Coordinates of C-alpha atoms and ligand atoms in Angstrom, one line a residue:
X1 CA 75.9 62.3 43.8
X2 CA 75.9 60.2 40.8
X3 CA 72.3 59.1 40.9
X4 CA 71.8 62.9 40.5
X5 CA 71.3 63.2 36.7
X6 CA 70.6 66.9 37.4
X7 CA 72.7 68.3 35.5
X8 CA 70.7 67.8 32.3
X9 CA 68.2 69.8 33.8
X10 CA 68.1 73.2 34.6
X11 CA 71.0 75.2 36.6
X12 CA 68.1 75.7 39.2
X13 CA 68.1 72.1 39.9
X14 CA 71.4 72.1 39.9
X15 CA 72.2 74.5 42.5
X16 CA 69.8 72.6 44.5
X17 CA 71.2 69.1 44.2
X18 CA 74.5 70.4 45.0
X19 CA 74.1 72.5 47.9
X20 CA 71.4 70.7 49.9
X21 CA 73.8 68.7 51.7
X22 CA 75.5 71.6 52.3
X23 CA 73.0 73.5 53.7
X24 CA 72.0 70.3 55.7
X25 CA 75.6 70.3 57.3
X26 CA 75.7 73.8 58.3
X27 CA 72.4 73.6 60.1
X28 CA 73.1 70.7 61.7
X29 CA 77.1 72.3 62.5
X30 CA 75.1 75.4 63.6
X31 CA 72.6 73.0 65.8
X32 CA 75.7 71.6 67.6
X33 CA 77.3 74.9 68.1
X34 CA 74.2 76.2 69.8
X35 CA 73.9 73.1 72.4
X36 CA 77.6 73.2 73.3
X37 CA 77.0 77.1 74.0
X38 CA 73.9 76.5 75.9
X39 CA 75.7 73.7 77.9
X40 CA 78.7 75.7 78.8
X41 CA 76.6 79.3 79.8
X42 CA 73.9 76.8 82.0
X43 CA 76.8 75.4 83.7
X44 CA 79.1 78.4 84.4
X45 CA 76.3 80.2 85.7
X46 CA 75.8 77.5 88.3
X47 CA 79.5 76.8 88.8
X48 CA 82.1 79.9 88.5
X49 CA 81.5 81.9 91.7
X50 CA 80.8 85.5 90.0
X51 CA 81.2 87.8 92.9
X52 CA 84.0 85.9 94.2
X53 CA 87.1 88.2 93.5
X54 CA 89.4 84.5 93.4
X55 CA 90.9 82.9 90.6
X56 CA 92.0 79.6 90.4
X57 CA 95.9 79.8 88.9
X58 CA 96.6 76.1 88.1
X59 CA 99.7 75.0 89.2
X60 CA 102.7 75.7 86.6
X61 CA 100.5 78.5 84.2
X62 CA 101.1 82.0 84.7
X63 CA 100.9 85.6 83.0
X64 CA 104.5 86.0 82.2
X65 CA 107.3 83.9 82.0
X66 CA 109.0 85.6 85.7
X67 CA 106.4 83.9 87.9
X68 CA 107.2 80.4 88.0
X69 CA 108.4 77.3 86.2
X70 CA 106.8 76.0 83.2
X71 CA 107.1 72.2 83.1
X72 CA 108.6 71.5 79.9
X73 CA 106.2 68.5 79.2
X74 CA 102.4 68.5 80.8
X75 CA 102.9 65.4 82.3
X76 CA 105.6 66.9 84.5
X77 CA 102.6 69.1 85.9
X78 CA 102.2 66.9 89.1
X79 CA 105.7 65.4 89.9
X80 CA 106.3 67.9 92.3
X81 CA 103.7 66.2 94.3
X82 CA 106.4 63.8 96.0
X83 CA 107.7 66.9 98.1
X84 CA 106.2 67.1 101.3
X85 CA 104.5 71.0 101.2
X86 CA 103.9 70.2 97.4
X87 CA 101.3 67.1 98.3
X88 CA 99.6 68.9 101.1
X89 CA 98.8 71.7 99.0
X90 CA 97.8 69.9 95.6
X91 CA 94.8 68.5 97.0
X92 CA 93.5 71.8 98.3
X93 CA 94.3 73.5 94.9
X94 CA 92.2 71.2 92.9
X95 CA 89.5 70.9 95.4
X96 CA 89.0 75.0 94.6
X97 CA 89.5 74.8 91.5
X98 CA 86.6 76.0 89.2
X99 CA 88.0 74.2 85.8
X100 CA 87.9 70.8 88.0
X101 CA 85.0 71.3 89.6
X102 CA 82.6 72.8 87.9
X103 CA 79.4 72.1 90.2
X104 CA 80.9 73.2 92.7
X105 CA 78.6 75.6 95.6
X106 CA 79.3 79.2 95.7
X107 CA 78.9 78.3 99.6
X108 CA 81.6 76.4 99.6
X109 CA 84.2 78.9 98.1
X110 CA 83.7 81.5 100.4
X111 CA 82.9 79.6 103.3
X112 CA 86.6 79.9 105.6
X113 CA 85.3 77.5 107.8
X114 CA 85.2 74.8 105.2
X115 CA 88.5 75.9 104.0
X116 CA 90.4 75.7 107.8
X117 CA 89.0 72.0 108.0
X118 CA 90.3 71.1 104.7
X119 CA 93.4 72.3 105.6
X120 CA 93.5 69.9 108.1
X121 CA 91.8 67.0 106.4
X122 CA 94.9 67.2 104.2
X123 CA 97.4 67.6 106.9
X124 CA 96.6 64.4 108.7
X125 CA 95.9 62.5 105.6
X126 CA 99.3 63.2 104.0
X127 CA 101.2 63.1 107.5
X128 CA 99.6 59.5 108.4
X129 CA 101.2 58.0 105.2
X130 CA 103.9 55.9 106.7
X131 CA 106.7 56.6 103.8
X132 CA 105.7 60.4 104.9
X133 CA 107.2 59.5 108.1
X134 CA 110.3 57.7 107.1
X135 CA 110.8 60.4 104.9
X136 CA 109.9 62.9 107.7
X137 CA 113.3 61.7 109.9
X138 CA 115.1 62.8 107.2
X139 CA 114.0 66.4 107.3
X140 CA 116.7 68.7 108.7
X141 CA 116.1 69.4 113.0
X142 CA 114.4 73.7 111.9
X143 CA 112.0 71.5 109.1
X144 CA 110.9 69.0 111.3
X145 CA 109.9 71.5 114.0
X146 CA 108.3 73.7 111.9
X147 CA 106.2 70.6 110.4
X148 CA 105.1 69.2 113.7
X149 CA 103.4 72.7 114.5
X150 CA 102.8 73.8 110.9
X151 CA 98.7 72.8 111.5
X152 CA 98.1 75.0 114.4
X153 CA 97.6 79.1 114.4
X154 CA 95.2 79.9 116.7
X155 CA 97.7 80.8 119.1
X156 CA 96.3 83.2 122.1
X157 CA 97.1 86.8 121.7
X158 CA 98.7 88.1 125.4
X159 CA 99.3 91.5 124.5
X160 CA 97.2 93.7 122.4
X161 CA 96.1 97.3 121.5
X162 CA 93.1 98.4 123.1
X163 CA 90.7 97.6 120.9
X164 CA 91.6 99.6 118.4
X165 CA 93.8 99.3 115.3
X166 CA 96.9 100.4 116.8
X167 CA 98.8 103.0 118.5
X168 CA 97.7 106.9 117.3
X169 CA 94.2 106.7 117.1
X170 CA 93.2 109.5 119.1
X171 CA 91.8 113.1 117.3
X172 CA 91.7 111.5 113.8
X173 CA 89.4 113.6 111.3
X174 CA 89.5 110.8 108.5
X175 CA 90.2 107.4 108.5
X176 CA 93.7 106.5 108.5
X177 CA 96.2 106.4 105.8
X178 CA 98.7 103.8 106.5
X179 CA 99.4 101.4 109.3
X180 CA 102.9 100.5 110.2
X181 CA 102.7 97.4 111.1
X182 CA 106.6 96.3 112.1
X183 CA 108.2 92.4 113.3
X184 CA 110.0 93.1 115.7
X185 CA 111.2 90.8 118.8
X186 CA 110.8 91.1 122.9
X187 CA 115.0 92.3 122.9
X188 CA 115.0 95.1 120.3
X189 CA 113.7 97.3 122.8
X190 CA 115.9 99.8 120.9
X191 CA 114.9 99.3 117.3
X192 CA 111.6 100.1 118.2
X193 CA 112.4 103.5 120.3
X194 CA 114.3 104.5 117.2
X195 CA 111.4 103.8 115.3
X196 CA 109.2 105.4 117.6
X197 CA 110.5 108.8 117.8
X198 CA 111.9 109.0 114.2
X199 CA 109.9 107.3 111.3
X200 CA 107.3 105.7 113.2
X201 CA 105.4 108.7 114.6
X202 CA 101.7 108.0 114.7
X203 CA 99.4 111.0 114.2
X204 CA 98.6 113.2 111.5
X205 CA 102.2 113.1 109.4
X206 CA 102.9 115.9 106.9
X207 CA 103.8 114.3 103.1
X208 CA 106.8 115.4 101.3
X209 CA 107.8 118.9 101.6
X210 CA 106.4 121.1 98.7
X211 CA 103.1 119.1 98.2
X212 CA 100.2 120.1 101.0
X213 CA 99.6 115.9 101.4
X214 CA 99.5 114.1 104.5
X215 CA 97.6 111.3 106.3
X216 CA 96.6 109.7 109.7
X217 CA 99.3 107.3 110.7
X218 CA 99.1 104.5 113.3
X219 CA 101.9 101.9 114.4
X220 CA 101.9 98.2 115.8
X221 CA 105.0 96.0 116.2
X222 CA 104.4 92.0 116.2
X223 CA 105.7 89.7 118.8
X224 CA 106.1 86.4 119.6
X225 CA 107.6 85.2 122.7
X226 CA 111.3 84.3 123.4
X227 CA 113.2 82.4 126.4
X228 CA 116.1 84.2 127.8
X229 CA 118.6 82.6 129.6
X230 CA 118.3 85.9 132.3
X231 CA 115.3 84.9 134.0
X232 CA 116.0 87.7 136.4
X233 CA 114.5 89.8 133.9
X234 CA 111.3 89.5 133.0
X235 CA 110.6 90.4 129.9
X236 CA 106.9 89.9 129.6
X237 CA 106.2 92.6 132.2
X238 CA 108.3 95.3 130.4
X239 CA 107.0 94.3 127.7
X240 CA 103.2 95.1 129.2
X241 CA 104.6 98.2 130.8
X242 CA 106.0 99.2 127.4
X243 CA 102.2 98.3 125.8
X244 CA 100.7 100.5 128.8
X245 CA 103.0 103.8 127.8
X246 CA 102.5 103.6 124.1
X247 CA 99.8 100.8 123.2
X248 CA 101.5 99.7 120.2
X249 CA 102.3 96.0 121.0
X250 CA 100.6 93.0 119.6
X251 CA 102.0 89.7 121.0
X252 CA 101.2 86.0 120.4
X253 CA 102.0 83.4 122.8
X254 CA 104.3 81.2 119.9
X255 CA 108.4 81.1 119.8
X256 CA 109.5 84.0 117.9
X257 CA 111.9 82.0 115.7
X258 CA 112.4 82.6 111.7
X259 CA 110.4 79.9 110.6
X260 CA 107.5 80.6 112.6
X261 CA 107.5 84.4 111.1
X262 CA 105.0 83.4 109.0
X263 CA 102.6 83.2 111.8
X264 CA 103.4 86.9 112.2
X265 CA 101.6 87.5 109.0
X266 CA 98.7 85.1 109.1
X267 CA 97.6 86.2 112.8
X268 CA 97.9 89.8 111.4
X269 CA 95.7 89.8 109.1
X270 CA 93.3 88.2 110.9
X271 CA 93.4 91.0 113.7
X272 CA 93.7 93.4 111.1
X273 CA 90.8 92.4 109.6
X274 CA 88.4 92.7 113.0
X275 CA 90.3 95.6 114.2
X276 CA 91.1 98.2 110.9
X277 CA 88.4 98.5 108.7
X278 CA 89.0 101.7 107.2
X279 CA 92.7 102.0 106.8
X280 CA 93.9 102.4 103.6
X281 CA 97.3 100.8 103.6
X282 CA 99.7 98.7 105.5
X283 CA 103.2 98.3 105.5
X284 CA 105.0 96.0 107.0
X285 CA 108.3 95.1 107.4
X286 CA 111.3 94.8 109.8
X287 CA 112.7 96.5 112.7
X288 CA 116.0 97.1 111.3
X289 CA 115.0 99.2 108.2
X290 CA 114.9 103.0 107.5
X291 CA 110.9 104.6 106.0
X292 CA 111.1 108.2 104.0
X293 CA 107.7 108.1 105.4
X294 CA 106.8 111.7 104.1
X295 CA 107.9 110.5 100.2
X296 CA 105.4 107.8 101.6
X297 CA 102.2 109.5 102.6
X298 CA 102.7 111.4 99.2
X299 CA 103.4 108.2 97.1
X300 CA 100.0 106.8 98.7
X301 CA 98.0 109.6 98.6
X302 CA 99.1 109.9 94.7
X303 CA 97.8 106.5 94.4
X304 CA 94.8 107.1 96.4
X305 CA 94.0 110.0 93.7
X306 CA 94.1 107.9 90.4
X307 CA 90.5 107.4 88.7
X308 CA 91.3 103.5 88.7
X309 CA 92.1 103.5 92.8
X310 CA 88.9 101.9 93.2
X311 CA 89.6 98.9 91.2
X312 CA 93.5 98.6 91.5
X313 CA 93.0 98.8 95.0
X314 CA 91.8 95.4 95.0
X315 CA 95.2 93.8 94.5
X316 CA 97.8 96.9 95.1
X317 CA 101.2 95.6 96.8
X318 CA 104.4 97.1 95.9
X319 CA 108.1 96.4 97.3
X320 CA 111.5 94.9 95.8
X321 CA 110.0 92.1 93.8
X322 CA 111.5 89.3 93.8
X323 CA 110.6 86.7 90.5
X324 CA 110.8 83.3 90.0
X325 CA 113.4 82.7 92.9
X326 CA 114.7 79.3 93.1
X327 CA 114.5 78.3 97.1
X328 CA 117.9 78.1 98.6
X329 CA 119.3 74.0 98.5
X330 CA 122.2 75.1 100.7
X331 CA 122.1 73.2 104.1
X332 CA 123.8 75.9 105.3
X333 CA 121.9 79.0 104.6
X334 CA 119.3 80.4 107.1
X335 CA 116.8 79.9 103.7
X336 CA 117.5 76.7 103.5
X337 CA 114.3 74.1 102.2
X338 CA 115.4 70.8 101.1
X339 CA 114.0 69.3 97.8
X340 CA 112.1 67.0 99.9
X341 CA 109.7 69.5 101.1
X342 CA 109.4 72.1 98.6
X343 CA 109.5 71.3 94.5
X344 CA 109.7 74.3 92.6
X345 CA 110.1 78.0 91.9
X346 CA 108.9 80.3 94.3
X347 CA 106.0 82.9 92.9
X348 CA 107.1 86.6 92.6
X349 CA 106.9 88.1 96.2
X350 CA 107.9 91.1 97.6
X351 CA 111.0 90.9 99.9
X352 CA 110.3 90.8 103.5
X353 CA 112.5 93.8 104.5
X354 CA 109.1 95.9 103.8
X355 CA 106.2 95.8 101.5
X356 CA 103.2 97.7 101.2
X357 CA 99.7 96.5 100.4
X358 CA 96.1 97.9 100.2
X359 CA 93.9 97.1 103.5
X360 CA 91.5 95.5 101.2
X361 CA 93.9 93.2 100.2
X362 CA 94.9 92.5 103.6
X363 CA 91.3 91.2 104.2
X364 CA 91.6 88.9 101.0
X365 CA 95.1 88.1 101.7
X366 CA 93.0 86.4 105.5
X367 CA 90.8 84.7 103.7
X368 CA 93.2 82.9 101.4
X369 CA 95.3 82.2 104.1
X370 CA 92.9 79.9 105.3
X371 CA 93.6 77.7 102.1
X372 CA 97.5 77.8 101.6
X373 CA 99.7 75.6 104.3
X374 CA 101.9 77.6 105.8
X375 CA 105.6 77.8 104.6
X376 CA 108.4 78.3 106.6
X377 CA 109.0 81.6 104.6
X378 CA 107.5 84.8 105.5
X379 CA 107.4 86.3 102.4
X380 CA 107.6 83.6 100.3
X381 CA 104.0 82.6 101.7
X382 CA 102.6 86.2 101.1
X383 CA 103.3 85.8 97.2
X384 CA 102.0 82.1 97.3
X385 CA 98.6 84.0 98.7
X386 CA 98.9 86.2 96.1
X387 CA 99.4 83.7 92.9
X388 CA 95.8 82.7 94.4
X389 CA 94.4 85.8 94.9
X390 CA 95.6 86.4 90.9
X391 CA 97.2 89.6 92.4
X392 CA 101.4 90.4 91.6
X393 CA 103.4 92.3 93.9
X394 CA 104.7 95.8 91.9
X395 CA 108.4 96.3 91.8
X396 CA 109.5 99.8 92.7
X397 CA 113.0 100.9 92.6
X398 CA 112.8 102.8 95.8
X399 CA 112.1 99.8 98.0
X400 CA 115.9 99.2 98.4
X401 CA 116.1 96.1 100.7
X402 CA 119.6 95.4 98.9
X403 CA 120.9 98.6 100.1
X404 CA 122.4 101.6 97.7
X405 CA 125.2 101.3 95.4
X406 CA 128.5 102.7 96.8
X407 CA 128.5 105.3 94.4
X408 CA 124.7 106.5 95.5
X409 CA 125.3 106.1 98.9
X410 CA 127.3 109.1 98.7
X411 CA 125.2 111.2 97.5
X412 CA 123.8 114.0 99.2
X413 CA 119.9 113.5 98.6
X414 CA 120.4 109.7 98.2
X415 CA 117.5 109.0 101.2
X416 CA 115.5 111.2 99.7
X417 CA 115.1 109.3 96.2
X418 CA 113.7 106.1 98.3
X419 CA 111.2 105.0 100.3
X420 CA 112.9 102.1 102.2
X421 CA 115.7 101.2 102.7
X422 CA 116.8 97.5 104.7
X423 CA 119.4 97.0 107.4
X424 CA 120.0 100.1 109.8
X425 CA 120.6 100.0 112.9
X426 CA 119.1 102.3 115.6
X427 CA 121.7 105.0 116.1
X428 CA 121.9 104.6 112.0
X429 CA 117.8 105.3 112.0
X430 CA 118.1 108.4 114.2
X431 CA 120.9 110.0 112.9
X432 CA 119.1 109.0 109.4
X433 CA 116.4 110.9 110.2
X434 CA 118.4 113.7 111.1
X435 CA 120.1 114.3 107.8
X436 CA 116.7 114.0 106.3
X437 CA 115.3 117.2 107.7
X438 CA 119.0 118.8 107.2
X439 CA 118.9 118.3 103.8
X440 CA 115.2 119.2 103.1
X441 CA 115.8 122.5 101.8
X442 CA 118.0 121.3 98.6
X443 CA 116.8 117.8 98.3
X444 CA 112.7 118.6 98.5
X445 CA 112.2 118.1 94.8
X446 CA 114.1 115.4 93.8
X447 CA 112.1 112.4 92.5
X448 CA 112.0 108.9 93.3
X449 CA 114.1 106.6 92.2
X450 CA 112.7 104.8 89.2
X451 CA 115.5 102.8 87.5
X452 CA 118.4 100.3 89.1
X453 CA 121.5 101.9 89.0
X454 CA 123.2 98.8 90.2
X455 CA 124.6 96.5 87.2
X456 CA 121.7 94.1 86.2
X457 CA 121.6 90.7 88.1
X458 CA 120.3 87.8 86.2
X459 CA 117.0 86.7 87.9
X460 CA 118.8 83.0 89.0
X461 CA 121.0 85.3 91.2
X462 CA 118.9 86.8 93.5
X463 CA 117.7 84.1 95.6
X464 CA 116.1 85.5 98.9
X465 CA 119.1 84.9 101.1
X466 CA 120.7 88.6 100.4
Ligands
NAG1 C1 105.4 90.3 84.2 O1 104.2 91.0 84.5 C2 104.3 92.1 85.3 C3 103.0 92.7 85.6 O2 102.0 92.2 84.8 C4 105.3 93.2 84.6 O3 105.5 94.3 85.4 C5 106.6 92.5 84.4 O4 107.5 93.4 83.7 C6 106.4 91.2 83.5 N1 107.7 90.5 83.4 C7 108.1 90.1 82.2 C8 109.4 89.3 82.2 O5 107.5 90.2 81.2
NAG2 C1 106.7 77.9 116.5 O1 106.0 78.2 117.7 C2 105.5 77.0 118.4 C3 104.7 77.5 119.6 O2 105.5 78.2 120.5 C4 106.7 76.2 118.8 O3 106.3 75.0 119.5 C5 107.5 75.8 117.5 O4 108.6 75.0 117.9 C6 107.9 77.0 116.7 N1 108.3 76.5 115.4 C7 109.5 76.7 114.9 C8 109.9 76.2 113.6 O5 110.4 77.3 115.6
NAG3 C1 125.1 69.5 103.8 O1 125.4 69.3 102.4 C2 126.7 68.8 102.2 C3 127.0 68.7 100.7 O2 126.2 69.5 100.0 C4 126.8 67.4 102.9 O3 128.1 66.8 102.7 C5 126.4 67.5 104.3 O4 126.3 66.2 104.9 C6 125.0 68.2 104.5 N1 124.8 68.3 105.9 C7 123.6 68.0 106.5 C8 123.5 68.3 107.9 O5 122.7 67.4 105.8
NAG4 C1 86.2 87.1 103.5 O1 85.3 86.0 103.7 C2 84.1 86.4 104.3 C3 83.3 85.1 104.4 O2 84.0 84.1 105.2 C4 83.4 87.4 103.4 O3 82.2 87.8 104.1 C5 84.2 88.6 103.2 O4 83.6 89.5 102.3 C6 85.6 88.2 102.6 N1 86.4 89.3 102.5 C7 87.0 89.8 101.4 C8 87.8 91.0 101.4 O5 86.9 89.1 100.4
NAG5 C1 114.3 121.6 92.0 O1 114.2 122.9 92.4 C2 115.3 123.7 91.9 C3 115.2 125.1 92.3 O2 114.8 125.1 93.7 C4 115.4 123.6 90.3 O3 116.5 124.3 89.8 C5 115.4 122.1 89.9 O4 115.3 122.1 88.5 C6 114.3 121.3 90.5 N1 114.4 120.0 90.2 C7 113.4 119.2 89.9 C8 113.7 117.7 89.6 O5 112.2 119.6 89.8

C-alpha cells in the first residue's frame, strides 16, 4: 500500500486503491465457497442412499444424553473395540457408514445378501485371531456356547401356521390390527391356554368399552425346542396336535435357552415379513404377562387415526423404556456379560416383558438384523437394531413390566389404567380377566396411566435384571 500515493488524488481513486484487494478476496473467497459446495452436492448425490430410510449413528453420538455413553475424550471412541461383540461389530458399522464411505453403491446398502456375508466375513476374521481364542477360554460356560453358534440363524422351522400369519385369520373384513406374537416354551402348555381363552382371543376384538373401536386380532407363540428328561412324553407330537387344534404355533428346531431368545426375534421377523404384510402392529412379549387388550385396540386405533400415522409409523415402538442401562458385571445374575465381551452402555430398549412396534418396522427391524451380530440379550438387541434404524422405543407408563406399587395394586380399577402388566401366572391371568369385565361398569372411563407413581429410580438403577 505505500507505493499508492493515491491519496493526493481524488477520493475516487482512493476508494479504488483501497478496496480492490478487497473486492479481489471476496471473489476469490466466494469462488472457493462455490467449488467446495459443488464438490460436496456432486458427491452426496452419488453417495448418501436417499430412499434408504437408514442412518448411520456413529458409535458413542446420540440425540440425548439417556442413549448411551459419551466418551469423555474422542480418542476413547474406539477402545471398546478390545471386547469381543464390540470388534465384530465395529467393522460392520464403518463399512455402512455414509460419512466413511462416501462412494459407496446404493446397491450395496440395501442389498441383505451382501450384508449376511459380511456378517460372516467378520465373524471368522475376528474369531481366527489367536489372542481371540485365549481370550475365548476365559469366557464364562453360557458365553462360550452362545459364541460358538452366534453365526448361524437359518435354523429349520418344524412347526408353522398354515401359511398364513397366524392363528384367527378366517372372516376378516380388513386387514388386521395387531398380532400377538408371544415366547413361550414347549412346557407352558398352561400359560398359553390362559392366554388363549382370556387375552389372546383372535378374531374381531371389541376396544374399550364406551368407544365403538375394535380390530382384527391374530395370535402366534414362538418355540424353540427343549430336552426333557421324560422321554415317555413326547412333546413334539402334542405340540403338533396342539398346532393342528388352534394353528397358532411357530417352532424352530434350536434349544430354547435364554441366550438363544434372540433367535426368537430375528427368525420372527423374517417370517413376519413373508407371512404378514398388512398387519398393522405387533406385540410381543412373554407368556407370563397380563394384556388390557381392549385399552389396546383403542390405544392403537387412536394412533392409527393421527394425521402424522403415516410417517410415525415408520419407527413407532412403545413399552417400559429402558435408557442407557449399564449390562449386568455380576457373575451371578442370569444378565450377566462380562467386560470381555461387551464394552459399553446398552442403547434405550424396551423391556422384553412386552413391547409393541409398527409392522413396518418389523420389516426394517429384518433387514437390519442382517447387519448387527447377535447379542445374547433379547431385547437388548432389538434397541441395538433400532439405534441403527435411528428409531427410539417410546416410554409409556402403562407398560408395567415392574409390576404396580402396593398402594395401586389395591385399587379397584388399577388393570384398567394399563395395558401390560409382567409376571402372572395362569390362574392369576384368568381370574385377571375376570375382574376386568366385573369391574367394567365403574372403571370404563378411567384413563391410562400416564405418570410413575412409584418413587423416581435413578437411571444407574434399573439395570435389566428386575
Ligand atoms: C430423549 O429423547 C426422547 C425422544 O426423543 C425423549 O422422550 C426423552 O425424554 C429424552 N430424554 C432426555 C433425558 O432428554
Ligand atoms: C442355541 O441353539 C443351538 C441350536 O440348538 C444350540 O446348539 C446352542 O447351544 C444354543 N445356544 C445357547 C447359548 O444356549
Ligand atoms: C465371580 O465373581 C467373584 C467376585 O466378583 C469371583 O470371586 C468369582 O471367582 C467369580 N466366579 C466366576 C465363576 O468367575
Ligand atoms: C428390506 O430390504 C429389501 C431388499 O433386500 C427391500 O426390497 C425392502 O423394501 C426392505 N424393506 C424395508 C421395510 O425397508
Ligand atoms: C367417568 O364417568 C363418571 C360417570 O359415569 C363421571 O362422574 C366421571 O367424571 C368420569 N370420569 C372420567 C375420567 O371421565
Amino acid at each position: 500500500m505505500a507505493s499508492c500515493r493515491c491519496r493526493r488524488w481524488r477520493w475516487r481513486t482512493v476508494c479504488i486503491c483501497l478496496c480492490s484487494p478487497c473486492i479481489i478476496m471476496a471473489l476469490l473467497f466466494l469462488y472457493a465457497g462455490l467449488v467446495v459446495c459443488m464438490r460436496m452436492n456432486a458427491k452426496s448425490s452419488v453417495a448418501v442412499p436417499t430412499t434408504e430410510t437408514t442412518h448411520f449413528v456413529a458409535p458413542g453420538t446420540l440425540r440425548n444424553k439417556s442413549f448411551a455413553s459419551i466418551p469423555k475424550k474422542f480418542w476413547e471412541l474406539h477402545q471398546n473395540g478390545d471386547a469381543f461383540w464390540n470388534s465384530l461389530q465395529l467393522p460392520i458399522d464403518h463399512y455402512f457408514s455414509p460419512i466413511l464411505h462416501l462412494n459407496k453403491k446404493k446397491k450395496e446398502f440395501s442389498n441383505t445378501r451382501f450384508s449376511e456375508s459380511l456378517l460372516r466375513q467378520s465373524f471368522s476374521k475376528v474369531t481366527d485371531l489367536e489372542s481371540r481364542r485365549t481370550n475365548f477360554d476365559k469366557l464364562p460356560k453360557q458365553i462360550q456356547d452362545f459364541v460358538s453358534h452366534m453365526d448361524r440363524r437359518d435354523y429349520p422351522t418344524l412347526i408353522q401356521p398354515d401359511l398364513v400369519c397366524g392363528a384367527g385369520a378366517k372372516d376378516e373384513k380388513e386387514p388386521p390390527l395387531l398380532l400377538l406374537a408371544i415366547k413361550t416354551t414347549e412346557l407352558n402348555f398352561e400359560n398359553r391356554q390362559a392366554i388363549r381363552h382370556t387375552w389372546g382371543q383372535t378374531g374381531w376384538v371389541a376396544g374399550q368399552e364406551g368407544s365403538s373401536s375394535g380390530g382384527y386380532i391374530r395370535r402366534v407363540f414362538l418355540l424353540g425346542t427343549e430336552n426333557h428328561d421324560n422321554q415317555q412324553v413326547k412333546f413334539s407330537e402334542l405340540l403338533q396336535l396342539e398346532s393342528k387344534h388352534y394353528g397358532d404355533i411357530l417352532q424352530w428346531d434350536f434349544k430354547d435357552t435364554f441366550f438363544n431368545l434372540t433367535l426368537k426375534d430375528v427368525l420372527f421377523w423374517s417370517w413376519f415379513s413373508r407371512f404378514c404384510g398388512q398387519t398393522h402392529f405387533v406385540f410381543k412379549g412373554d407368556d407370563d404377562v397380563f394384556v388390557n387388550t381392549p385399552k389396546m385396540i383403542t390405544y392403537l386405533q387412536d394412533q392409527l387415526k393421527n394425521p402424522e400415522a403415516e410417517k410415525t409409523m415408520n419407527s413407532f415402538m412403545i413399552g417400559e423404556v429402558i435408557g442407557a442401562a449399564t449390562p449386568s458385571r455380576l457373575n451371578n445374575s442370569k444378565y450377566f456379560i462380562p467386560e470381555s465381551f461387551y464394552k459399553g452402555l446398552y442403547p434405550a430398549y424396551a423391556g422384553g416383558g412386552g413391547v409393541v412396534y409398527s409392522g413396518l418396522l418389523a420389516k426394517r427391524l429384518h433387514n437390519m438384523s442382517k447387519r448387527v451380530h447377535l447379542f445374547p440379550i433379547d431385547d437388548v438387541y432389538v434397541g441395538m437394531c433400532m439405534v441403527r434404524l435411528n428409531a427410539f422405543p417410546i416410554h409409556h407408563y402403562a407398560f408395567l413390566t415392574f409390576d404396580f406399587s402396593e398402594k395401586e395394586a389395591k385399587e379397584l380399577c388399577s388393570y384398567h389404567t394399563i395395558l401390560l402388566v409382567h409376571k402372572r401366572s395362569p390362574s392369576q391371568v384368568i381370574q385377571l380377566w375376570a375382574d376386568l369385565k366385573e369391574t367394567q361398569a365403574q372403571c370404563w372411563n378411567v384413563t391410562l396411566k400416564d405418570t410413575d407413581e412409584k418413587e423416581e429410580v435413578k437411571p444407574e438403577e434399573l439395570s435389566p435384571e428386575i
